[in-house]
Amino acid sequence: MKKSIKRIGSFALASCIAFGVLSNVSLGEVKAAGTTKDVYAGDDIAAIISGAAAGTTIYVHSGEYKYKTPISIKNNNISVICEEGTVLNGENVTVTSSNESMVKIYGDNVVIDNLDVKGLKSSDYNVVPVGYRVCGGADHVTIKNCEVYNIGCDYKDKSNIDEYNAHGIIVSGEVKSAITDVTIDNCHVHNLTLGQSESLVLNGNVDGFKVINNLVENNDNIGIDLIGYEKQSSKNTADQNELDRARNGRVENNVVRNISSGSNPTYHGSKCAGGIYVDGGTSITITNNYVENSDIGLELASEHKGKITDLITVTNNTFVKNQGFNGISIGGCETKNGSTGKCTFTKNIVYNEKNHCFNFQQIEGTNEITDNVFINTASDVYEKESSCSSKALEATKISNYISRKTSFTTKDTVISVKSVNIDSRNCTITINSDKDFSGYGAKIVKSNEAAGNLEAGKTENEQTTTPVKEEEKTETGNTNNTPVEEDEDAVEPTYKISAPSFYTVKKLSGGAQQFTFKKTGKTNWKHITVDFTDVDLDRYNKAYITVQASRKDLYLGITNKDEDDPIFYRNHWSGNSKVGSTGEVTIAIDLTEDNCDGLYIYCDATTSSTYKKSQKLTIKSITFGRE
């Protein structure tokens, strides 16, 4: 993510906003009067920042700083201003603290600008690796223009697999010590392994917040989460316990994509990660966000019996192909959970090609779902689960524009949808219909750099599809969900799959291919060959291979085609190169000169009678992108 130091001063800032441009300037140009400190590569960055007196501005010059101990900001009125390319690197660090946070903020009036953090991981399930942590009692905290990535759990302890947790950014208010006025702005939070936890979360007694202009992507659990009721105690008064809720905040102008627990071993193949999730929060506005390719686009629920998520306003958001579970889901999933009530949904667009647009679980009171657009090409737009009472559903106001007739409610308007165009690069969806929906859905502000470096006028991954039939795919693929530079003369990469007689090959709809194989003595590792053509490494540095195995714990290996020096890609499996579930799993492969012509995929069958000696691997799709 390209970043720059911003000029200090209201006139300069106003001018930048007016023209949509932020200038690159040196630290010397932004330095303000008062107590200042400089940090250079090779300095002990944690000691200098942690030891700064109240009122100090610290200027950090570009470079990679090795993480040794947490940066801990306990004094008030501290600003940390960093040059572009300032990275705190936690790779190869043995984490010992149970809550190891690379940056901890306790003080009031703290600003951190442009400090990237990466690489902190642990295989110890007792340790919770974290990028940024804002602690109870802190007020007026801003974290902006920061990249948080490659942080989380190294899932090695299979006997305690469900105990792993990690966070990219966490704001954690205590029942008796509120955090107020927090802003998380223009951050890129990605490629995290989170166990049972969340990418960017505000938990508990957090009063007044803005989560704006961020890009959250490619993580194996919830994207943005607003939590309540996790720190309840009989030792607290009822009033104190009621303060244990994230509240009075805005989640606005964010891009969230590729959020799924399907490859997270702590979920055992279940796809239930929300792009945006409110679990017990209250009085929150969720507006102008774009969520794509997550298990659930948006979930409003409460995981605590007798507790409610309420007073949430959801307006002008776009949810595209969030279909691991459903587009939007409200209410606790079981009677042992809590409920959702007094929430309003209006002028949102939900588009799915499988599973439902809107799911009702345990709800109460009056919810209003009106004037939204629900388009589904394969299923009914609504789903009611057994935990949702008919009485509660009758009290819910439902009146929307839907793509097909339904018996769910008589107050919807069925629209005629000729085609739908999805532009993932610019975060837009265009509906060719008998009604104009130009005022619906998100309008992502392109000036924020974090939101995918989205530039107006450039399109990528455009798809035109009808609402009644899924678009067919061919054996060759060049679909790409990750932005790359547009080039009219560029040749898009393709692939071709072939396999020896060790495999029985069956072609499936949508271009998928299914390979059946079985144990044959000691000769088990026979490769499937994937040949790439026209891969321009200046445009693409990732190949995304989506596979589905017929059983858990199938041994699977992917290498380059150089048998003398193969490079194995194992880090996306649950461990020891085993597939962790029978659900779809996407493996991201770094494309280099060594493998841009193709890859080998190896499968190793088991002799267990449970699987009748034959197993299957389905290669669902291969796409190319850039990270």
Tab-separated table of N, CA and C in Angstrom, residues 331-479:
chain	number	residue	atom	x	y	z
A	331	GLY	N	-29.845	-12.203	14.012
A	331	GLY	CA	-30.375	-13.005	15.110
A	331	GLY	C	-29.421	-14.091	15.564
A	332	GLY	N	-29.542	-14.508	16.816
A	332	GLY	CA	-28.741	-15.612	17.323
A	332	GLY	C	-29.113	-16.908	16.620
A	333	CYS	N	-28.111	-17.744	16.347
A	333	CYS	CA	-28.367	-18.937	15.538
A	333	CYS	C	-29.076	-20.039	16.323
A	334	GLU	N	-29.067	-19.973	17.649
A	334	GLU	CA	-29.727	-20.989	18.465
A	334	GLU	C	-30.434	-20.311	19.634
A	335	THR	N	-31.339	-21.039	20.270
A	335	THR	CA	-32.066	-20.461	21.406
A	335	THR	C	-31.152	-20.181	22.589
A	336	LYS	N	-29.995	-20.842	22.631
A	336	LYS	CA	-29.052	-20.564	23.723
A	336	LYS	C	-28.291	-19.260	23.486
A	337	ASN	N	-28.444	-18.676	22.297
A	337	ASN	CA	-27.828	-17.382	22.002
A	337	ASN	C	-28.795	-16.249	22.306
A	338	GLY	N	-28.355	-15.029	22.040
A	338	GLY	CA	-29.212	-13.862	22.203
A	338	GLY	C	-29.975	-13.561	20.931
A	339	SER	N	-30.312	-12.276	20.730
A	339	SER	CA	-31.211	-11.927	19.633
A	339	SER	C	-30.801	-10.603	18.998
A	340	THR	N	-31.572	-10.213	17.985
A	340	THR	CA	-31.365	-8.949	17.284
A	340	THR	C	-32.692	-8.208	17.214
A	341	GLY	N	-32.698	-6.910	17.522
A	341	GLY	CA	-33.938	-6.149	17.481
A	341	GLY	C	-33.705	-4.669	17.246
A	342	LYS	N	-34.751	-4.002	16.787
A	342	LYS	CA	-34.738	-2.552	16.556
A	342	LYS	C	-33.621	-2.128	15.606
A	343	CYS	N	-33.420	-2.954	14.574
A	343	CYS	CA	-32.400	-2.652	13.575
A	343	CYS	C	-33.063	-2.288	12.253
A	344	THR	N	-32.406	-1.420	11.494
A	344	THR	CA	-32.981	-0.899	10.258
A	344	THR	C	-32.038	-1.157	9.087
A	345	PHE	N	-32.613	-1.698	7.996
A	345	PHE	CA	-31.859	-1.940	6.766
A	345	PHE	C	-32.557	-1.207	5.633
A	346	THR	N	-31.832	-0.370	4.915
A	346	THR	CA	-32.458	0.332	3.799
A	346	THR	C	-31.440	0.677	2.728
A	347	LYS	N	-31.849	0.578	1.470
A	347	LYS	CA	-31.070	0.935	0.285
A	347	LYS	C	-29.747	0.183	0.183
A	348	ASN	N	-29.723	-1.047	0.694
A	348	ASN	CA	-28.578	-1.918	0.494
A	348	ASN	C	-28.809	-2.789	-0.739
A	349	ILE	N	-27.735	-3.233	-1.363
A	349	ILE	CA	-27.807	-4.183	-2.470
A	349	ILE	C	-27.118	-5.477	-2.042
A	350	VAL	N	-27.830	-6.591	-2.214
A	350	VAL	CA	-27.258	-7.909	-1.917
A	350	VAL	C	-27.401	-8.762	-3.169
A	351	TYR	N	-26.275	-9.263	-3.667
A	351	TYR	CA	-26.271	-10.112	-4.861
A	351	TYR	C	-25.567	-11.426	-4.541
A	352	ASN	N	-26.259	-12.539	-4.726
A	352	ASN	CA	-25.683	-13.864	-4.526
A	352	ASN	C	-26.015	-14.771	-5.696
A	353	GLU	N	-25.123	-15.702	-5.961
A	353	GLU	CA	-25.365	-16.709	-6.987
A	353	GLU	C	-25.661	-18.070	-6.375
A	354	LYS	N	-25.543	-18.183	-5.066
A	354	LYS	CA	-26.000	-19.360	-4.335
A	354	LYS	C	-26.244	-18.946	-2.892
A	355	ASN	N	-26.983	-19.768	-2.169
A	355	ASN	CA	-27.427	-19.437	-0.818
A	355	ASN	C	-28.259	-18.148	-0.838
A	356	HIS	N	-28.740	-17.732	0.303
A	356	HIS	CA	-29.778	-16.703	0.355
A	356	HIS	C	-29.185	-15.310	0.539
A	357	CYS	N	-29.988	-14.317	0.189
A	357	CYS	CA	-29.569	-12.926	0.398
A	357	CYS	C	-29.759	-12.501	1.850
A	358	PHE	N	-30.848	-12.946	2.470
A	358	PHE	CA	-31.171	-12.492	3.824
A	358	PHE	C	-31.657	-13.677	4.650
A	359	ASN	N	-31.032	-13.859	5.821
A	359	ASN	CA	-31.322	-14.990	6.699
A	359	ASN	C	-31.845	-14.485	8.042
A	360	PHE	N	-32.977	-15.064	8.494
A	360	PHE	CA	-33.568	-14.697	9.784
A	360	PHE	C	-33.330	-15.811	10.789
A	361	GLN	N	-32.750	-15.436	11.926
A	361	GLN	CA	-32.580	-16.380	13.027
A	361	GLN	C	-33.368	-15.849	14.224
A	362	GLN	N	-32.796	-15.835	15.393
A	362	GLN	CA	-33.536	-15.433	16.585
A	362	GLN	C	-33.615	-13.916	16.676
A	363	ILE	N	-34.806	-13.366	16.415
A	363	ILE	CA	-34.993	-11.916	16.441
A	363	ILE	C	-36.085	-11.562	17.436
A	364	GLU	N	-36.175	-10.269	17.768
A	364	GLU	CA	-37.223	-9.807	18.672
A	364	GLU	C	-37.504	-8.340	18.400
A	365	GLY	N	-38.577	-7.847	18.993
A	365	GLY	CA	-38.917	-6.444	18.807
A	365	GLY	C	-39.251	-6.154	17.360
A	366	THR	N	-38.996	-4.954	16.946
A	366	THR	CA	-39.319	-4.526	15.592
A	366	THR	C	-38.041	-4.256	14.815
A	367	ASN	N	-37.834	-5.013	13.760
A	367	ASN	CA	-36.763	-4.750	12.805
A	367	ASN	C	-37.406	-4.285	11.502
A	368	GLU	N	-36.730	-3.404	10.794
A	368	GLU	CA	-37.251	-2.912	9.524
A	368	GLU	C	-36.264	-3.226	8.408
A	369	ILE	N	-36.732	-3.986	7.420
A	369	ILE	CA	-35.932	-4.320	6.246
A	369	ILE	C	-36.712	-3.837	5.033
A	370	THR	N	-36.456	-2.617	4.611
A	370	THR	CA	-37.283	-1.991	3.574
A	370	THR	C	-36.431	-1.278	2.536
A	371	ASP	N	-36.918	-1.284	1.303
A	371	ASP	CA	-36.315	-0.529	0.208
A	371	ASP	C	-34.883	-0.980	-0.079
A	372	ASN	N	-34.640	-2.300	0.047
A	372	ASN	CA	-33.366	-2.886	-0.331
A	372	ASN	C	-33.532	-3.632	-1.649
A	373	VAL	N	-32.410	-3.980	-2.274
A	373	VAL	CA	-32.423	-4.750	-3.516
A	373	VAL	C	-31.777	-6.101	-3.244
A	374	PHE	N	-32.540	-7.183	-3.404
A	374	PHE	CA	-32.052	-8.537	-3.178
A	374	PHE	C	-32.126	-9.311	-4.491
A	375	ILE	N	-30.973	-9.696	-5.025
A	375	ILE	CA	-30.922	-10.445	-6.278
A	375	ILE	C	-30.203	-11.765	-6.027
A	376	ASN	N	-30.869	-12.851	-6.364
A	376	ASN	CA	-30.292	-14.175	-6.200
A	376	ASN	C	-30.553	-14.980	-7.462
A	377	THR	N	-29.511	-15.548	-8.033
A	377	THR	CA	-29.655	-16.248	-9.303
A	377	THR	C	-30.018	-17.718	-9.135
A	378	ALA	N	-29.966	-18.241	-7.909
A	378	ALA	CA	-30.178	-19.683	-7.754
A	378	ALA	C	-31.134	-20.065	-6.631
A	379	SER	N	-31.333	-19.219	-5.631
A	379	SER	CA	-32.126	-19.585	-4.460
A	379	SER	C	-33.141	-18.493	-4.155
A	380	ASP	N	-34.037	-18.791	-3.220
A	380	ASP	CA	-34.945	-17.770	-2.710
A	380	ASP	C	-34.111	-16.690	-2.027
A	381	VAL	N	-34.581	-15.465	-2.067
A	381	VAL	CA	-33.811	-14.382	-1.463
A	381	VAL	C	-33.836	-14.444	0.057
A	382	TYR	N	-34.875	-15.052	0.647
A	382	TYR	CA	-35.010	-15.100	2.098
A	382	TYR	C	-34.840	-16.527	2.618
A	383	GLU	N	-34.396	-16.604	3.874
A	383	GLU	CA	-34.359	-17.885	4.574
A	383	GLU	C	-34.752	-17.662	6.032
A	384	LYS	N	-35.670	-18.470	6.529
A	384	LYS	CA	-36.078	-18.425	7.933
A	384	LYS	C	-35.636	-19.716	8.590
A	385	GLU	N	-34.854	-19.584	9.673
A	385	GLU	CA	-34.398	-20.769	10.392
A	385	GLU	C	-35.318	-21.063	11.574
A	386	SER	N	-35.174	-22.252	12.121
A	386	SER	CA	-36.077	-22.699	13.187
A	386	SER	C	-35.985	-21.833	14.433
A	387	SER	N	-34.853	-21.165	14.641
A	387	SER	CA	-34.699	-20.311	15.826
A	387	SER	C	-35.497	-19.016	15.710
A	388	CYS	N	-36.020	-18.714	14.528
A	388	CYS	CA	-36.792	-17.485	14.319
A	388	CYS	C	-38.267	-17.774	14.532
A	389	SER	N	-38.875	-17.116	15.510
A	389	SER	CA	-40.292	-17.333	15.794
A	389	SER	C	-41.162	-16.638	14.757
A	390	SER	N	-42.277	-17.253	14.430
A	390	SER	CA	-43.199	-16.665	13.459
A	390	SER	C	-43.751	-15.339	13.958
A	391	LYS	N	-43.979	-15.255	15.275
A	391	LYS	CA	-44.513	-14.020	15.855
A	391	LYS	C	-43.531	-12.869	15.679
A	392	ALA	N	-42.234	-13.151	15.930
A	392	ALA	CA	-41.218	-12.111	15.781
A	392	ALA	C	-41.086	-11.702	14.322
A	393	LEU	N	-41.232	-12.661	13.432
A	393	LEU	CA	-41.123	-12.352	12.016
A	393	LEU	C	-42.299	-11.508	11.539
A	394	GLU	N	-43.461	-11.769	12.073
A	394	GLU	CA	-44.641	-10.985	11.718
A	394	GLU	C	-44.498	-9.530	12.148
A	395	ALA	N	-43.763	-9.301	13.233
A	395	ALA	CA	-43.559	-7.931	13.722
A	395	ALA	C	-42.483	-7.191	12.941
A	396	THR	N	-41.802	-7.896	12.039
A	396	THR	CA	-40.730	-7.291	11.247
A	396	THR	C	-41.299	-6.688	9.974
A	397	LYS	N	-40.949	-5.469	9.716
A	397	LYS	CA	-41.415	-4.797	8.508
A	397	LYS	C	-40.499	-5.166	7.348
A	398	ILE	N	-41.058	-5.827	6.334
A	398	ILE	CA	-40.279	-6.306	5.197
A	398	ILE	C	-40.937	-5.845	3.908
A	399	SER	N	-40.221	-5.061	3.128
A	399	SER	CA	-40.744	-4.593	1.840
A	399	SER	C	-39.561	-4.168	0.981
A	400	ASN	N	-39.194	-5.015	0.006
A	400	ASN	CA	-37.963	-4.801	-0.756
A	400	ASN	C	-38.178	-5.073	-2.240
A	401	TYR	N	-37.153	-4.854	-3.013
A	401	TYR	CA	-37.144	-5.204	-4.426
A	401	TYR	C	-36.393	-6.530	-4.565
A	402	ILE	N	-37.030	-7.526	-5.130
A	402	ILE	CA	-36.446	-8.861	-5.193
A	402	ILE	C	-36.473	-9.367	-6.629
A	403	SER	N	-35.589	-10.304	-6.918
A	403	SER	CA	-35.398	-10.756	-8.296
A	403	SER	C	-36.322	-11.896	-8.692
A	404	ARG	N	-37.020	-12.488	-7.735
A	404	ARG	CA	-37.932	-13.587	-8.060
A	404	ARG	C	-39.070	-13.626	-7.059
A	405	LYS	N	-40.185	-14.132	-7.520
A	405	LYS	CA	-41.373	-14.194	-6.675
A	405	LYS	C	-41.128	-15.120	-5.496
A	406	THR	N	-41.688	-14.750	-4.335
A	406	THR	CA	-41.513	-15.555	-3.134
A	406	THR	C	-42.795	-15.534	-2.322
A	407	SER	N	-43.003	-16.562	-1.547
A	407	SER	CA	-44.167	-16.619	-0.655
A	407	SER	C	-43.833	-16.091	0.730
A	408	PHE	N	-42.595	-15.609	0.893
A	408	PHE	CA	-42.135	-15.167	2.208
A	408	PHE	C	-42.930	-13.959	2.693
A	409	THR	N	-43.174	-13.009	1.807
A	409	THR	CA	-43.960	-11.830	2.134
A	409	THR	C	-44.657	-11.341	0.870
A	410	THR	N	-45.786	-10.714	1.040
A	410	THR	CA	-46.540	-10.203	-0.107
A	410	THR	C	-46.249	-8.731	-0.368
A	411	LYS	N	-45.376	-8.139	0.414
A	411	LYS	CA	-45.141	-6.701	0.301
A	411	LYS	C	-43.909	-6.351	-0.532
A	412	ASP	N	-43.198	-7.361	-1.015
A	412	ASP	CA	-42.044	-7.111	-1.863
A	412	ASP	C	-42.485	-6.784	-3.286
A	413	THR	N	-41.607	-6.144	-4.031
A	413	THR	CA	-41.829	-5.854	-5.443
A	413	THR	C	-40.860	-6.697	-6.262
A	414	VAL	N	-41.390	-7.557	-7.133
A	414	VAL	CA	-40.541	-8.370	-7.996
A	414	VAL	C	-40.090	-7.522	-9.173
A	415	ILE	N	-38.789	-7.491	-9.399
A	415	ILE	CA	-38.231	-6.687	-10.484
A	415	ILE	C	-37.742	-7.599	-11.607
A	416	SER	N	-37.696	-7.056	-12.790
A	416	SER	CA	-37.154	-7.770	-13.942
A	416	SER	C	-35.688	-7.381	-14.098
A	417	VAL	N	-34.797	-8.344	-13.889
A	417	VAL	CA	-33.360	-8.080	-13.953
A	417	VAL	C	-32.806	-8.704	-15.228
A	418	LYS	N	-32.310	-7.869	-16.118
A	418	LYS	CA	-31.758	-8.367	-17.376
A	418	LYS	C	-30.307	-8.798	-17.226
A	419	SER	N	-29.535	-8.045	-16.490
A	419	SER	CA	-28.126	-8.385	-16.284
A	419	SER	C	-27.600	-7.648	-15.069
A	420	VAL	N	-26.512	-8.170	-14.541
A	420	VAL	CA	-25.832	-7.546	-13.405
A	420	VAL	C	-24.351	-7.460	-13.736
A	421	ASN	N	-23.776	-6.290	-13.572
A	421	ASN	CA	-22.358	-6.084	-13.838
A	421	ASN	C	-21.634	-5.792	-12.531
A	422	ILE	N	-20.643	-6.620	-12.209
A	422	ILE	CA	-19.863	-6.440	-10.978
A	422	ILE	C	-18.473	-5.968	-11.350
A	423	ASP	N	-18.082	-4.835	-10.827
A	423	ASP	CA	-16.750	-4.289	-11.038
A	423	ASP	C	-16.028	-4.319	-9.696
A	424	SER	N	-15.293	-5.399	-9.461
A	424	SER	CA	-14.641	-5.584	-8.160
A	424	SER	C	-13.571	-4.538	-7.907
A	425	ARG	N	-12.921	-4.082	-8.961
A	425	ARG	CA	-11.844	-3.108	-8.769
A	425	ARG	C	-12.379	-1.800	-8.224
A	426	ASN	N	-13.459	-1.327	-8.792
A	426	ASN	CA	-14.025	-0.051	-8.361
A	426	ASN	C	-15.137	-0.215	-7.340
A	427	CYS	N	-15.395	-1.463	-6.914
A	427	CYS	CA	-16.368	-1.735	-5.857
A	427	CYS	C	-17.763	-1.225	-6.224
A	428	THR	N	-18.205	-1.596	-7.424
A	428	THR	CA	-19.532	-1.178	-7.862
A	428	THR	C	-20.296	-2.362	-8.422
A	429	ILE	N	-21.599	-2.252	-8.383
A	429	ILE	CA	-22.480	-3.217	-9.012
A	429	ILE	C	-23.519	-2.417	-9.794
A	430	THR	N	-23.717	-2.798	-11.054
A	430	THR	CA	-24.677	-2.123	-11.918
A	430	THR	C	-25.770	-3.101	-12.294
A	431	ILE	N	-27.011	-2.723	-12.029
A	431	ILE	CA	-28.151	-3.601	-12.264
A	431	ILE	C	-28.951	-3.064	-13.448
A	432	ASN	N	-29.053	-3.875	-14.485
A	432	ASN	CA	-29.881	-3.533	-15.641
A	432	ASN	C	-31.277	-4.082	-15.383
A	433	SER	N	-32.185	-3.191	-15.003
A	433	SER	CA	-33.481	-3.623	-14.512
A	433	SER	C	-34.565	-2.668	-14.994
A	434	ASP	N	-35.795	-3.039	-14.686
A	434	ASP	CA	-36.911	-2.155	-15.023
A	434	ASP	C	-37.075	-1.026	-14.018
A	435	LYS	N	-36.203	-0.962	-13.016
A	435	LYS	CA	-36.198	0.144	-12.060
A	435	LYS	C	-34.779	0.662	-11.930
A	436	ASP	N	-34.640	1.957	-11.757
A	436	ASP	CA	-33.337	2.586	-11.604
A	436	ASP	C	-32.888	2.490	-10.148
A	437	PHE	N	-31.754	1.802	-9.908
A	437	PHE	CA	-31.223	1.643	-8.554
A	437	PHE	C	-29.926	2.434	-8.373
A	438	SER	N	-29.792	3.521	-9.100
A	438	SER	CA	-28.544	4.281	-9.038
A	438	SER	C	-28.295	4.910	-7.672
A	439	GLY	N	-29.302	5.090	-6.859
A	439	GLY	CA	-29.113	5.679	-5.537
A	439	GLY	C	-28.925	4.665	-4.434
A	440	TYR	N	-28.762	3.390	-4.812
A	440	TYR	CA	-28.653	2.318	-3.827
A	440	TYR	C	-27.212	1.809	-3.758
A	441	GLY	N	-26.891	1.178	-2.643
A	441	GLY	CA	-25.582	0.556	-2.492
A	441	GLY	C	-24.490	1.551	-2.157
A	442	ALA	N	-23.254	1.032	-2.080
A	442	ALA	CA	-22.107	1.836	-1.657
A	442	ALA	C	-21.558	2.662	-2.805
A	443	LYS	N	-21.018	3.805	-2.478
A	443	LYS	CA	-20.255	4.637	-3.397
A	443	LYS	C	-18.906	4.884	-2.730
A	444	ILE	N	-17.988	3.945	-2.911
A	444	ILE	CA	-16.715	4.012	-2.215
A	444	ILE	C	-15.914	5.220	-2.685
A	445	VAL	N	-15.411	5.986	-1.735
A	445	VAL	CA	-14.600	7.158	-2.041
A	445	VAL	C	-13.231	6.685	-2.493
A	446	LYS	N	-12.849	7.034	-3.718
A	446	LYS	CA	-11.623	6.487	-4.297
A	446	LYS	C	-10.355	7.163	-3.792
A	447	SER	N	-10.465	8.295	-3.093
A	447	SER	CA	-9.263	9.004	-2.657
A	447	SER	C	-8.539	8.277	-1.539
A	448	ASN	N	-9.226	7.357	-0.852
A	448	ASN	CA	-8.521	6.636	0.213
A	448	ASN	C	-7.687	5.529	-0.403
A	449	GLU	N	-6.384	5.528	-0.087
A	449	GLU	CA	-5.454	4.611	-0.717
A	449	GLU	C	-5.654	3.183	-0.241
A	450	ALA	N	-6.087	2.994	0.996
A	450	ALA	CA	-6.165	1.642	1.529
A	450	ALA	C	-7.237	0.825	0.851
A	451	ALA	N	-8.312	1.445	0.437
A	451	ALA	CA	-9.443	0.675	-0.091
A	451	ALA	C	-9.131	0.138	-1.475
A	452	GLY	N	-8.082	-0.683	-1.514
A	452	GLY	CA	-7.755	-1.409	-2.719
A	452	GLY	C	-7.004	-0.595	-3.751
A	453	ASN	N	-6.467	0.577	-3.373
A	453	ASN	CA	-5.882	1.463	-4.366
A	453	ASN	C	-6.828	1.627	-5.543
A	454	LEU	N	-8.085	1.895	-5.228
A	454	LEU	CA	-9.133	1.928	-6.238
A	454	LEU	C	-9.065	3.232	-7.007
A	455	GLU	N	-8.831	3.134	-8.287
A	455	GLU	CA	-8.709	4.321	-9.117
A	455	GLU	C	-9.901	4.415	-10.045
A	456	ALA	N	-10.502	5.580	-10.105
A	456	ALA	CA	-11.668	5.769	-10.963
A	456	ALA	C	-11.288	5.545	-12.417
A	457	GLY	N	-12.225	4.942	-13.164
A	457	GLY	CA	-12.028	4.758	-14.591
A	457	GLY	C	-11.345	3.473	-14.967
A	458	LYS	N	-10.849	2.698	-13.990
A	458	LYS	CA	-10.212	1.428	-14.286
A	458	LYS	C	-11.090	0.306	-13.777
A	459	THR	N	-11.313	-0.676	-14.623
A	459	THR	CA	-12.164	-1.793	-14.230
A	459	THR	C	-11.381	-3.080	-14.315
A	460	GLU	N	-11.727	-4.009	-13.456
A	460	GLU	CA	-11.108	-5.319	-13.443
A	460	GLU	C	-12.137	-6.306	-12.949
A	461	ASN	N	-12.086	-7.520	-13.462
A	461	ASN	CA	-13.009	-8.575	-13.046
A	461	ASN	C	-14.457	-8.182	-13.306
A	462	GLU	N	-14.740	-7.582	-14.447
A	462	GLU	CA	-16.108	-7.263	-14.792
A	462	GLU	C	-16.820	-8.538	-15.204
A	463	GLN	N	-17.996	-8.760	-14.687
A	463	GLN	CA	-18.784	-9.927	-15.028
A	463	GLN	C	-20.200	-9.490	-15.330
A	464	THR	N	-20.752	-9.974	-16.406
A	464	THR	CA	-22.144	-9.731	-16.712
A	464	THR	C	-22.879	-11.049	-16.609
A	465	THR	N	-23.895	-11.108	-15.798
A	465	THR	CA	-24.582	-12.373	-15.576
A	465	THR	C	-26.076	-12.130	-15.448
A	466	THR	N	-26.871	-13.112	-15.713
A	466	THR	CA	-28.320	-12.988	-15.565
A	466	THR	C	-28.725	-13.479	-14.185
A	467	PRO	N	-29.921	-13.080	-13.699
A	467	PRO	CA	-30.332	-13.474	-12.362
A	467	PRO	C	-30.915	-14.878	-12.286
A	468	VAL	N	-31.007	-15.575	-13.407
A	468	VAL	CA	-31.683	-16.872	-13.375
A	468	VAL	C	-30.755	-18.032	-13.666
A	469	LYS	N	-29.536	-17.750	-14.083
A	469	LYS	CA	-28.644	-18.838	-14.456
A	469	LYS	C	-27.224	-18.441	-14.142
A	470	GLU	N	-26.469	-19.335	-13.502
A	470	GLU	CA	-25.091	-19.035	-13.199
A	470	GLU	C	-24.265	-18.999	-14.475
A	471	GLU	N	-23.312	-18.095	-14.518
A	471	GLU	CA	-22.459	-17.966	-15.684
A	471	GLU	C	-21.574	-19.185	-15.808
A	472	GLU	N	-21.524	-19.787	-17.000
A	472	GLU	CA	-20.684	-20.949	-17.237
A	472	GLU	C	-19.224	-20.533	-17.351
A	473	LYS	N	-18.336	-21.377	-16.852
A	473	LYS	CA	-16.906	-21.136	-16.957
A	473	LYS	C	-16.288	-22.210	-17.842
A	474	THR	N	-15.182	-21.879	-18.497
A	474	THR	CA	-14.507	-22.840	-19.342
A	474	THR	C	-13.312	-23.423	-18.622
A	475	GLU	N	-12.677	-24.404	-19.273
A	475	GLU	CA	-11.540	-25.060	-18.643
A	475	GLU	C	-10.384	-24.097	-18.455
A	476	THR	N	-10.219	-23.175	-19.391
A	476	THR	CA	-9.187	-22.166	-19.216
A	476	THR	C	-9.745	-21.022	-18.414
A	477	GLY	N	-8.928	-20.443	-17.541
A	477	GLY	CA	-9.450	-19.399	-16.669
A	477	GLY	C	-8.543	-18.203	-16.605
A	478	ASN	N	-9.123	-17.028	-16.530
A	478	ASN	CA	-8.328	-15.829	-16.314
A	478	ASN	C	-9.055	-14.843	-15.429
A	479	THR	N	-10.022	-15.335	-14.639
A	479	THR	CA	-10.748	-14.456	-13.730
A	479	THR	C	-9.814	-14.005	-12.627
